Coordinates of C-alpha atoms and ligand atoms in Angstrom, one line a residue:
M1 CA -21.9 31.6 22.0
A2 CA -23.8 33.3 19.5
I3 CA -27.0 32.3 17.0
H4 CA -25.8 32.8 13.6
T5 CA -27.6 32.4 10.1
T6 CA -25.6 30.9 7.5
P7 CA -26.2 30.6 3.7
T8 CA -26.8 27.0 2.2
Q9 CA -27.6 25.6 -1.0
V10 CA -30.7 22.9 -1.7
F11 CA -29.9 19.0 -1.9
T12 CA -32.6 17.9 -3.9
D13 CA -32.6 14.1 -2.6
Q14 CA -34.1 14.8 1.0
R15 CA -37.3 12.8 0.4
P16 CA -37.9 10.5 3.2
G17 CA -38.9 7.1 2.4
T18 CA -40.7 4.5 4.1
S19 CA -38.8 5.4 7.3
G20 CA -37.3 8.5 7.6
L21 CA -34.3 9.7 5.4
R22 CA -31.8 7.1 4.7
K23 CA -28.4 7.7 2.9
K24 CA -24.9 6.5 2.7
V25 CA -22.8 7.8 5.9
G26 CA -20.5 9.7 2.9
V27 CA -23.9 11.7 1.6
F28 CA -24.8 12.6 5.3
M29 CA -21.1 14.2 5.9
Q30 CA -21.3 16.5 3.1
P31 CA -21.2 20.1 4.6
H32 CA -24.7 21.0 5.2
Y33 CA -26.2 18.0 3.9
L34 CA -27.7 16.9 7.7
E35 CA -27.9 20.7 8.6
N36 CA -30.6 21.2 5.5
F37 CA -33.0 18.3 6.7
V38 CA -32.8 19.2 10.2
Q39 CA -33.6 22.9 9.6
A40 CA -35.9 22.0 6.8
L41 CA -37.9 19.9 9.7
L42 CA -37.8 22.8 12.6
D43 CA -39.0 24.8 10.1
V44 CA -41.8 22.7 9.2
L45 CA -42.2 22.1 13.1
N46 CA -42.3 26.0 13.7
A47 CA -45.0 26.7 11.2
S48 CA -47.4 24.1 12.4
D49 CA -49.3 26.7 14.2
A50 CA -50.1 30.5 13.4
S51 CA -47.4 32.0 15.4
G52 CA -44.6 30.5 13.3
Q53 CA -43.3 30.0 16.7
A54 CA -44.4 26.2 17.5
L55 CA -41.3 24.8 19.1
H56 CA -41.1 27.8 21.2
G57 CA -41.0 26.4 24.9
Q58 CA -41.1 22.9 23.6
T59 CA -39.2 19.6 24.4
L60 CA -38.0 17.5 21.6
V61 CA -36.7 14.2 22.4
L62 CA -32.9 13.0 20.4
G63 CA -31.1 9.8 20.4
G64 CA -30.2 7.5 17.9
D65 CA -29.0 3.6 17.2
G66 CA -25.3 4.6 17.9
R67 CA -23.8 3.9 14.8
F68 CA -21.1 5.8 13.0
Y69 CA -21.8 9.7 12.9
N70 CA -24.6 9.2 15.6
R71 CA -22.5 11.5 17.8
T72 CA -21.5 14.3 15.2
A73 CA -24.9 14.1 14.6
V74 CA -26.3 15.0 17.6
Q75 CA -24.0 18.0 18.1
I76 CA -25.2 19.4 15.0
I77 CA -28.7 18.6 15.7
L78 CA -28.6 20.6 19.6
K79 CA -26.9 23.6 18.0
L80 CA -29.7 24.0 15.2
A81 CA -32.4 23.2 17.8
A82 CA -31.3 26.0 20.1
A83 CA -31.1 28.5 17.5
N84 CA -34.7 27.6 16.4
G85 CA -36.1 28.0 19.5
V86 CA -36.8 24.5 21.2
A87 CA -36.6 25.0 25.0
R88 CA -35.4 21.9 26.1
V89 CA -34.1 18.4 24.7
L90 CA -34.0 15.2 26.2
L91 CA -31.0 13.4 24.9
G92 CA -30.4 9.9 25.3
Q93 CA -27.0 9.3 27.2
G94 CA -23.9 9.0 24.9
G95 CA -26.7 10.1 22.1
I96 CA -28.1 6.8 22.2
L97 CA -31.8 6.1 22.3
S98 CA -33.5 3.0 20.7
T99 CA -36.5 3.9 18.7
P100 CA -39.0 2.2 20.7
A101 CA -37.4 4.4 23.8
V102 CA -37.9 7.7 21.8
S103 CA -41.3 6.9 21.5
A104 CA -42.0 5.7 25.1
V105 CA -40.1 8.8 26.2
I106 CA -41.6 11.1 24.1
R107 CA -45.3 9.8 25.7
R108 CA -44.3 9.7 29.0
R109 CA -42.7 12.7 28.9
Q110 CA -45.3 14.7 26.8
A111 CA -42.6 16.0 24.4
F112 CA -43.4 17.9 21.3
G113 CA -41.8 15.5 19.2
G114 CA -38.3 13.5 18.8
I115 CA -35.9 12.9 16.5
V116 CA -34.0 9.6 15.6
L117 CA -30.8 8.8 14.3
S118 CA -30.9 5.7 12.6
A119 CA -30.8 3.3 9.6
S120 CA -32.5 0.6 11.4
H121 CA -31.6 -2.5 9.7
N122 CA -29.4 -1.2 7.3
P123 CA -25.7 -2.0 8.0
G124 CA -23.4 0.8 9.5
G125 CA -19.7 1.9 9.6
P126 CA -18.4 4.9 7.4
D127 CA -19.1 2.9 4.3
G128 CA -22.5 2.0 5.7
D129 CA -25.7 4.0 6.1
F130 CA -27.2 6.7 8.3
G131 CA -30.4 8.0 8.7
I132 CA -32.8 10.4 10.3
K133 CA -36.3 10.5 11.1
Y134 CA -38.8 12.3 13.0
N135 CA -41.8 11.3 15.4
A136 CA -44.8 13.3 16.3
S137 CA -46.3 13.7 19.7
N138 CA -47.9 10.6 20.0
G139 CA -44.4 8.6 19.8
G140 CA -44.9 7.6 16.1
P141 CA -43.1 8.1 12.9
A142 CA -44.3 11.3 11.0
N143 CA -47.6 11.0 8.6
E144 CA -46.9 11.7 4.7
T145 CA -48.2 15.2 5.0
L146 CA -45.6 15.9 7.5
T147 CA -42.5 14.4 5.8
E148 CA -44.0 15.8 2.2
A149 CA -43.9 19.3 3.7
V150 CA -40.4 18.6 5.0
F151 CA -39.0 17.5 1.8
A152 CA -40.7 20.3 -0.2
R153 CA -39.0 22.9 2.4
T154 CA -35.8 20.9 1.5
M155 CA -36.2 22.2 -2.1
V156 CA -36.5 25.9 -1.0
L157 CA -34.0 26.1 1.9
S158 CA -31.5 28.9 1.4
E159 CA -30.2 29.6 5.3
L160 CA -29.7 27.5 8.5
R161 CA -29.8 28.9 11.7
S162 CA -27.4 27.5 14.1
S163 CA -25.5 28.4 17.3
N164 CA -21.7 28.2 17.5
A165 CA -21.3 27.7 21.0
P166 CA -18.8 24.4 22.0
D167 CA -19.7 21.0 22.4
I168 CA -22.0 20.0 25.4
D169 CA -20.9 16.6 27.1
I170 CA -23.4 14.2 25.8
D171 CA -22.2 11.4 28.0
R172 CA -22.9 12.6 31.8
L173 CA -26.3 12.2 33.3
C174 CA -26.7 16.0 34.0
V175 CA -28.5 19.3 32.7
Q176 CA -26.6 21.9 30.3
Q177 CA -27.5 25.1 28.8
L178 CA -26.9 25.6 25.1
E179 CA -28.4 29.2 24.4
Q180 CA -31.4 29.4 25.7
M181 CA -31.7 25.9 25.4
Q182 CA -31.8 23.2 28.2
V183 CA -30.3 20.0 27.3
E184 CA -31.4 17.2 29.6
V185 CA -29.3 13.9 29.4
I186 CA -30.8 11.0 30.4
D187 CA -30.6 7.5 31.0
P188 CA -31.9 5.8 27.8
V189 CA -33.2 2.6 29.5
A190 CA -35.5 3.7 32.7
D191 CA -38.5 5.2 30.7
Y192 CA -38.6 2.3 28.6
L193 CA -38.2 -0.1 31.5
A194 CA -41.3 1.8 32.9
V195 CA -43.5 0.5 30.1
M196 CA -42.3 -2.8 29.9
R197 CA -43.1 -3.4 33.9
E198 CA -46.6 -2.1 33.2
L199 CA -47.1 -4.2 30.6
F200 CA -45.9 -8.0 31.9
D201 CA -46.0 -9.8 34.7
F202 CA -42.4 -9.3 35.8
D203 CA -42.2 -11.8 38.5
L204 CA -43.7 -14.9 36.4
L205 CA -40.7 -14.0 34.3
R206 CA -38.1 -14.1 37.1
G207 CA -39.9 -17.2 38.3
M208 CA -38.8 -18.9 34.9
F209 CA -35.4 -17.8 35.1
K210 CA -35.0 -19.1 38.5
R211 CA -36.2 -22.6 37.5
G212 CA -33.8 -22.3 35.1
F213 CA -35.3 -21.2 31.9
T214 CA -32.6 -20.5 29.0
L215 CA -32.1 -17.8 26.3
R216 CA -30.0 -16.5 24.0
V217 CA -30.6 -12.8 22.7
D218 CA -28.7 -11.5 20.3
A219 CA -28.1 -7.7 20.2
M220 CA -26.5 -7.7 16.9
N221 CA -23.8 -5.3 18.2
A222 CA -26.6 -2.4 17.8
V223 CA -28.7 -0.4 20.1
G224 CA -30.7 -3.3 21.7
G225 CA -28.0 -4.2 24.0
P226 CA -28.4 -2.0 26.6
Y227 CA -32.2 -2.5 27.0
A228 CA -31.8 -6.8 26.9
K229 CA -29.0 -6.5 29.3
A230 CA -30.5 -4.3 31.9
I231 CA -34.2 -5.8 31.4
L232 CA -33.6 -9.5 30.8
E233 CA -30.3 -10.2 32.9
G234 CA -30.6 -7.0 35.2
E235 CA -34.4 -7.1 36.2
L236 CA -35.4 -10.6 35.3
G237 CA -32.4 -12.6 36.5
A238 CA -31.7 -14.3 33.3
P239 CA -28.3 -15.7 33.3
K240 CA -25.4 -13.3 32.9
G241 CA -24.4 -13.7 29.3
S242 CA -27.9 -14.5 27.6
V243 CA -27.6 -11.3 25.9
V244 CA -25.0 -11.3 23.3
N245 CA -22.9 -8.7 21.0
A246 CA -24.6 -6.4 23.4
V247 CA -22.6 -3.4 23.1
P248 CA -23.4 -1.0 20.4
L249 CA -20.8 -0.3 18.1
E250 CA -20.2 2.1 15.1
D251 CA -20.2 -0.5 12.7
F252 CA -22.4 -3.0 14.4
G253 CA -18.9 -4.8 14.2
G254 CA -19.6 -5.7 10.8
L255 CA -22.9 -7.7 11.4
H256 CA -26.0 -6.5 9.4
P257 CA -28.4 -5.9 12.0
D258 CA -31.1 -7.2 10.0
P259 CA -32.4 -10.3 12.2
N260 CA -33.4 -12.9 10.1
P261 CA -32.1 -16.4 9.6
V262 CA -29.8 -15.0 6.7
N263 CA -28.1 -12.4 8.7
A264 CA -28.3 -13.8 12.2
E265 CA -26.9 -16.8 11.3
D266 CA -25.3 -17.2 14.5
L267 CA -28.2 -17.3 16.8
I268 CA -29.5 -20.3 14.2
V269 CA -26.6 -22.2 14.1
H270 CA -26.7 -22.1 18.5
M271 CA -30.3 -22.4 18.2
S272 CA -29.8 -25.8 16.3
A273 CA -26.9 -26.9 18.7
P274 CA -27.7 -30.4 20.9
D275 CA -27.5 -28.1 23.7
A276 CA -29.4 -24.9 22.4
P277 CA -31.6 -22.9 24.7
D278 CA -35.1 -22.6 25.4
F279 CA -35.6 -19.5 23.4
G280 CA -34.1 -17.6 21.2
A281 CA -33.9 -13.9 19.7
A282 CA -32.5 -11.1 17.5
M283 CA -33.0 -7.2 17.2
D284 CA -32.2 -5.0 14.3
G285 CA -30.3 -1.9 14.5
D286 CA -32.5 0.4 16.5
A287 CA -34.2 -2.5 18.4
D288 CA -37.7 -2.1 16.9
R289 CA -37.9 -5.5 14.9
N290 CA -37.3 -9.0 16.7
M291 CA -36.7 -12.3 15.4
V292 CA -38.0 -15.5 17.9
L293 CA -36.7 -18.7 17.7
G294 CA -37.5 -22.0 19.8
R295 CA -35.2 -24.6 19.7
N296 CA -34.3 -25.8 16.0
F297 CA -37.3 -23.8 15.0
V298 CA -37.7 -20.0 13.7
V299 CA -41.2 -18.2 14.0
T300 CA -42.3 -16.5 11.0
P301 CA -43.2 -12.8 11.8
S302 CA -46.5 -12.8 10.4
D303 CA -47.2 -16.0 12.1
S304 CA -45.7 -14.1 15.2
L305 CA -48.5 -11.5 15.2
A306 CA -51.0 -14.3 14.8
L307 CA -49.9 -16.0 18.0
M308 CA -49.5 -13.1 20.0
T309 CA -53.3 -11.7 18.8
A310 CA -54.8 -15.7 19.7
H311 CA -52.7 -15.6 23.4
A312 CA -52.9 -11.8 24.5
T313 CA -55.1 -12.0 27.3
L314 CA -52.3 -14.3 28.9
I315 CA -50.4 -10.9 29.8
P316 CA -51.5 -8.5 32.0
G317 CA -51.3 -5.5 29.6
Y318 CA -53.4 -6.9 27.3
K319 CA -55.7 -9.2 29.9
D320 CA -59.2 -7.2 29.1
G321 CA -58.8 -7.9 25.3
L322 CA -57.5 -6.2 22.0
L323 CA -59.7 -3.4 20.3
G324 CA -58.6 -4.8 17.0
V325 CA -55.3 -5.5 14.9
A326 CA -53.4 -4.5 12.3
R327 CA -51.0 -5.9 9.7
S328 CA -49.3 -4.2 6.4
M329 CA -50.4 -5.5 3.3
P330 CA -47.2 -7.7 2.3
T331 CA -48.0 -9.6 5.6
S332 CA -49.3 -12.5 5.4
A333 CA -53.1 -13.2 6.5
A334 CA -52.4 -15.8 9.4
V335 CA -53.8 -13.0 11.9
D336 CA -56.8 -12.4 9.7
R337 CA -57.9 -15.6 10.6
V338 CA -57.6 -15.1 14.3
A339 CA -59.5 -11.7 14.6
K340 CA -62.3 -13.4 12.7
A341 CA -62.6 -16.2 15.2
L342 CA -62.5 -13.5 18.1
G343 CA -64.7 -11.0 16.5
L344 CA -61.9 -8.1 16.4
P345 CA -61.4 -5.6 13.6
C346 CA -58.7 -6.2 11.2
F347 CA -56.8 -3.5 9.1
E348 CA -54.6 -3.7 6.0
T349 CA -52.4 -1.2 6.2
P350 CA -49.0 0.0 3.6
T351 CA -45.5 -1.3 4.3
G352 CA -44.3 1.1 7.4
W353 CA -44.9 1.6 10.7
K354 CA -46.4 5.0 10.4
F355 CA -49.6 3.7 8.8
F356 CA -50.7 2.2 12.1
G357 CA -50.1 5.5 14.4
N358 CA -54.1 6.8 13.4
L359 CA -55.7 3.2 14.1
L360 CA -53.5 3.2 17.8
D361 CA -54.3 7.0 18.3
A362 CA -57.8 6.1 17.7
G363 CA -58.3 3.3 19.6
R364 CA -59.0 0.9 17.1
V365 CA -56.1 -1.6 17.5
T366 CA -54.0 -2.7 19.9
L367 CA -51.7 -5.1 17.9
C368 CA -49.7 -4.4 15.0
G369 CA -47.5 -6.4 12.9
E370 CA -45.2 -6.4 9.7
E371 CA -43.6 -9.3 7.7
S372 CA -40.4 -7.7 8.1
Y373 CA -39.7 -9.1 11.8
G374 CA -41.8 -6.1 13.2
T375 CA -44.5 -6.7 15.9
G376 CA -45.7 -4.1 18.4
S377 CA -48.7 -2.6 20.4
S378 CA -50.7 0.3 21.7
H379 CA -48.1 1.0 24.3
I380 CA -46.0 2.9 22.1
R381 CA -46.3 3.8 18.4
E382 CA -43.2 2.2 16.9
K383 CA -42.5 -1.6 16.6
D384 CA -40.6 -2.8 19.4
G385 CA -38.1 -5.5 19.4
L386 CA -37.8 -6.2 23.3
W387 CA -41.4 -5.7 23.9
A388 CA -42.1 -8.8 21.4
I389 CA -39.3 -10.8 23.4
L390 CA -41.0 -10.3 26.9
F391 CA -44.6 -11.1 25.1
W392 CA -43.3 -14.6 23.6
L393 CA -40.9 -15.0 27.0
S394 CA -44.3 -14.6 29.0
L395 CA -46.6 -16.9 26.5
Q396 CA -43.9 -19.8 27.2
G397 CA -44.2 -18.8 30.9
A398 CA -47.8 -18.4 31.1
T399 CA -48.8 -21.8 29.0
G400 CA -45.2 -24.1 30.0
E401 CA -45.5 -24.5 26.1
S402 CA -42.6 -24.2 23.9
V403 CA -42.1 -22.1 21.0
Q404 CA -42.5 -24.8 18.6
D405 CA -45.5 -26.5 20.7
L406 CA -47.0 -23.1 20.5
V407 CA -46.8 -22.4 16.8
E408 CA -47.4 -25.7 15.5
T409 CA -50.8 -26.0 17.6
H410 CA -51.7 -22.6 16.3
W411 CA -51.3 -24.3 12.7
R412 CA -53.6 -26.9 13.5
V413 CA -56.1 -24.7 14.6
Y414 CA -56.5 -22.0 12.3
G415 CA -54.2 -23.5 9.6
R416 CA -51.1 -22.7 8.0
N417 CA -49.9 -19.5 6.4
Y418 CA -46.9 -20.3 4.1
Y419 CA -44.8 -17.5 3.9
T420 CA -41.5 -16.1 2.2
R421 CA -40.3 -13.0 1.1
H422 CA -37.8 -12.9 -1.8
D423 CA -35.6 -9.5 -2.0
Y424 CA -33.6 -8.8 -5.0
E425 CA -31.3 -6.2 -3.8
G426 CA -29.2 -3.7 -5.8
I427 CA -31.1 -3.6 -9.5
A428 CA -30.5 -0.7 -11.5
V429 CA -33.4 1.6 -10.4
D430 CA -34.5 2.2 -14.3
V431 CA -34.8 -1.8 -14.5
A432 CA -36.9 -1.8 -11.5
N433 CA -39.3 0.9 -12.1
A434 CA -39.7 -0.6 -15.6
L435 CA -40.4 -4.0 -14.2
M436 CA -43.2 -2.5 -12.0
T437 CA -44.8 -0.3 -15.1
D438 CA -45.1 -3.5 -17.1
L439 CA -46.7 -5.6 -14.6
R440 CA -49.1 -2.9 -13.5
A441 CA -50.0 -2.7 -17.5
A442 CA -50.7 -6.6 -17.3
L443 CA -52.9 -6.4 -14.4
P444 CA -55.6 -6.3 -15.8
S445 CA -55.6 -9.4 -18.1
L446 CA -54.6 -11.6 -15.0
P447 CA -58.1 -12.4 -13.3
G448 CA -59.3 -15.7 -14.4
R449 CA -56.3 -16.7 -15.4
A450 CA -55.1 -20.1 -14.4
F451 CA -51.6 -21.1 -13.0
G452 CA -51.8 -24.8 -12.0
Q453 CA -54.3 -25.6 -9.6
R454 CA -55.4 -22.1 -8.8
A455 CA -56.8 -19.2 -10.5
V456 CA -56.1 -15.3 -10.3
S457 CA -59.2 -13.7 -8.8
L458 CA -58.3 -10.2 -8.3
T459 CA -55.1 -7.8 -9.2
D460 CA -54.6 -4.5 -8.1
D461 CA -52.1 -1.8 -7.0
F462 CA -52.7 -1.9 -3.0
A463 CA -54.5 1.9 -2.1
Y464 CA -55.0 2.5 1.2
T465 CA -57.6 5.3 2.3
D466 CA -56.9 5.9 6.4
P467 CA -60.2 5.4 8.1
V468 CA -59.5 7.7 10.5
D469 CA -58.4 10.7 8.8
G470 CA -59.3 9.7 5.0
S471 CA -55.8 10.4 3.7
I472 CA -55.0 8.0 0.3
S473 CA -51.8 6.4 -0.3
K474 CA -51.6 4.8 -3.8
N475 CA -49.2 2.6 -5.6
Q476 CA -48.3 0.4 -2.4
G477 CA -47.6 -3.0 -4.2
V478 CA -48.8 -4.9 -6.7
R479 CA -51.0 -7.7 -5.5
L480 CA -52.1 -10.6 -7.4
L481 CA -54.4 -12.7 -5.1
F482 CA -55.8 -16.1 -5.9
D483 CA -59.1 -18.3 -5.6
D484 CA -56.9 -20.7 -2.7
G485 CA -56.0 -17.4 -0.6
A486 CA -52.6 -17.6 -1.9
R487 CA -50.6 -14.0 -2.8
V488 CA -48.3 -12.8 -4.7
I489 CA -47.1 -9.5 -4.3
F490 CA -44.3 -7.4 -5.7
R491 CA -43.3 -4.1 -4.5
L492 CA -39.9 -1.7 -4.2
S493 CA -38.2 -0.9 -0.9
G494 CA -38.2 2.3 0.3
T495 CA -35.2 2.0 2.8
G496 CA -32.4 1.1 0.7
T497 CA -29.5 3.4 -0.5
E498 CA -28.0 1.4 -3.7
G499 CA -30.2 1.2 -6.6
A500 CA -33.4 -0.7 -6.2
T501 CA -34.6 -3.6 -3.8
L502 CA -37.7 -5.3 -5.4
R503 CA -39.4 -7.5 -2.8
L504 CA -41.6 -10.0 -3.8
Y505 CA -43.9 -11.8 -1.0
L506 CA -45.6 -14.9 -1.5
E507 CA -48.1 -16.8 0.6
S508 CA -50.2 -19.8 0.5
Y509 CA -52.7 -21.2 2.8
E510 CA -52.7 -24.9 4.6
D511 CA -55.7 -26.1 6.6
D512 CA -54.7 -29.8 6.4
P513 CA -52.8 -30.8 9.3
V514 CA -51.0 -33.3 7.4
R515 CA -49.4 -30.9 4.9
Q516 CA -48.5 -28.2 7.3
D517 CA -44.8 -29.5 7.9
Q518 CA -43.5 -28.6 4.5
P519 CA -39.7 -26.8 3.7
V520 CA -41.4 -23.1 2.9
Q521 CA -39.4 -22.9 -0.2
Q522 CA -40.6 -25.8 -1.4
K523 CA -44.1 -25.2 -0.9
L524 CA -44.1 -21.5 -2.5
A525 CA -42.0 -22.7 -5.6
E526 CA -45.2 -22.8 -7.6
L527 CA -45.6 -19.2 -7.1
A528 CA -42.3 -18.1 -7.0
A529 CA -42.5 -19.5 -10.7
V530 CA -45.7 -17.7 -11.1
A531 CA -43.8 -14.6 -10.2
E532 CA -41.5 -15.1 -12.7
Q533 CA -43.9 -15.5 -15.2
V534 CA -45.5 -12.7 -14.8
A535 CA -42.8 -10.4 -13.8
G536 CA -40.0 -11.5 -15.7
I537 CA -37.5 -10.7 -12.9
R538 CA -34.6 -13.1 -13.7
K539 CA -34.5 -12.2 -17.5
R540 CA -34.8 -8.3 -16.9
T541 CA -32.0 -8.2 -13.6
G542 CA -29.7 -11.0 -14.9
M543 CA -30.2 -12.6 -11.5
D544 CA -30.5 -16.0 -11.3
G545 CA -32.7 -16.1 -7.7
P546 CA -33.2 -13.5 -4.8
S547 CA -30.2 -12.2 -3.0
V548 CA -32.0 -13.0 -0.1
A549 CA -35.1 -15.5 0.9
T550 CA -36.4 -15.5 4.2
Ligands
VG1_1 C1 -38.6 -2.0 5.3 C2 -39.8 -3.2 5.7 C3 -40.7 -2.1 6.1 C4 -40.4 -1.4 7.7 C5 -39.0 -0.7 7.1 C6 -38.7 0.1 8.4 O1 -39.0 -1.2 4.4 O2 -40.4 -3.9 4.4 O3 -42.1 -3.2 6.6 O4 -41.6 -0.7 8.4 O5 -38.4 -1.4 6.5 O6 -38.3 -1.0 9.2 P1 -39.2 -1.2 2.8 O7 -39.6 0.1 2.2 O8 -37.5 -1.5 2.8 O9 -39.7 -2.6 2.1 V1 -36.6 -0.2 10.1 O10 -36.6 -1.5 11.4 O11 -35.5 -0.6 9.0 O12 -37.0 0.9 10.5
CO2 CO1 -35.6 -1.2 12.8

């Protein structure tokens, strides 16, 4: 065994996006591609204190969503870590840890940070995507200062430091030695389960299942399966078989583990069958997203955040109330209305969970959410799919009401924010960039202009000043705000790996109860037409509609 240095060449495309570095598996499998990124990360972490050896004596957490290349990547990363001064790695058994579990382990074990191997909701398998991201000691995604520093380092990297020790056994729960570094293979579920126990009334939930409450949780052959099985079926006594597609597969069994009504179609079918269970849910590749459903009823993620906020005190972990709430800018303003009614601070951040970290750390907010099927709280620093499922189960247990009743009652009280997101996928990058550039140029001419019944009241390219550290993030999405509360938002995805994806977010507010049960796409068709008129999406892309509308 020996630590050695190897010369390496720069890859110029290693700037992390919305949530880490994501590329096609083939890109990651190029010699030194993963190694370069990890070496750059370790260099930046080591340089984070005056000694230049900040990782010495420290513990890192490591695990991924089990997708293709996860196991190989784990071995590569362990050898780099051992050669760069890391004292100990806590590795999920089999190389597996969901994103929320990494966050929980970092926090509970006071680790220096953690590395998550996941491309989250992107498809997996040899032809799919792979990804890597770093989470800091608060358990949350690295901030932009750190990700930019890592990117800068990848651009000048010339050497890798690694060990040529043999591979370690990642499947057996034990402690092994790799050079001077200890590798402790841990149960991926235990720490996470302990956190859930502190938040929810497990006896209440056990009682529900004893009385015959039924659910179907679709783990989409991704990493959420083992967590959902252990907690829902194991701890809480949900009927065996309530969690389906529960074994993580390297290619997710061909499913696209992005829990929305389009990709989780099988769940939609089951939830609209005559014998549908009381409650349904799905999670994404790394189990940080959730979609929740009642019988024949899908909850919009933005509404989910609003309802959680309205009812939080029913849950033991939040019984004393919330400090505040935050949502990403494109997320509907449904939660804003609840926050106002409850007198809670409400923050609007750019897209991506990393922007919630400071607000959570500073005790300014307790709940956070994004329109992309992500909700979470201060219990960790990531969004959390199974937490959301337990939250919704608890709401049903505490109120005795169905999902549909809870949501419809909410609309009657607060009004309904009709909401949809239209994704135009696989657009040529130059076409997408030109569309955004032209749109930005057109913004100043829009305020005051009428479109049908409504007029534009404000336009901007969203910029965010972090209220905690004062950092500024610009160009976070073009917004058209209307005088009746409607919004049209355009932004380009930062998680895709093929061409560009344009996301168009549409929202309108309806406070009249007799108009709160209309089909969403129909209700928002007028706003979609405004977006088309302003941006010319169809003409520019040659597409006659979005690839996905949820
Ligand atoms: C998307 C979502 C965003 C989410 C991000 C990571 O980003 O819109 O809300 O935080 O994915 O989610 P983008 O840049 O493609 O719009 V996950 O579950 O893929 O890590
Ligand atoms: Co995810």
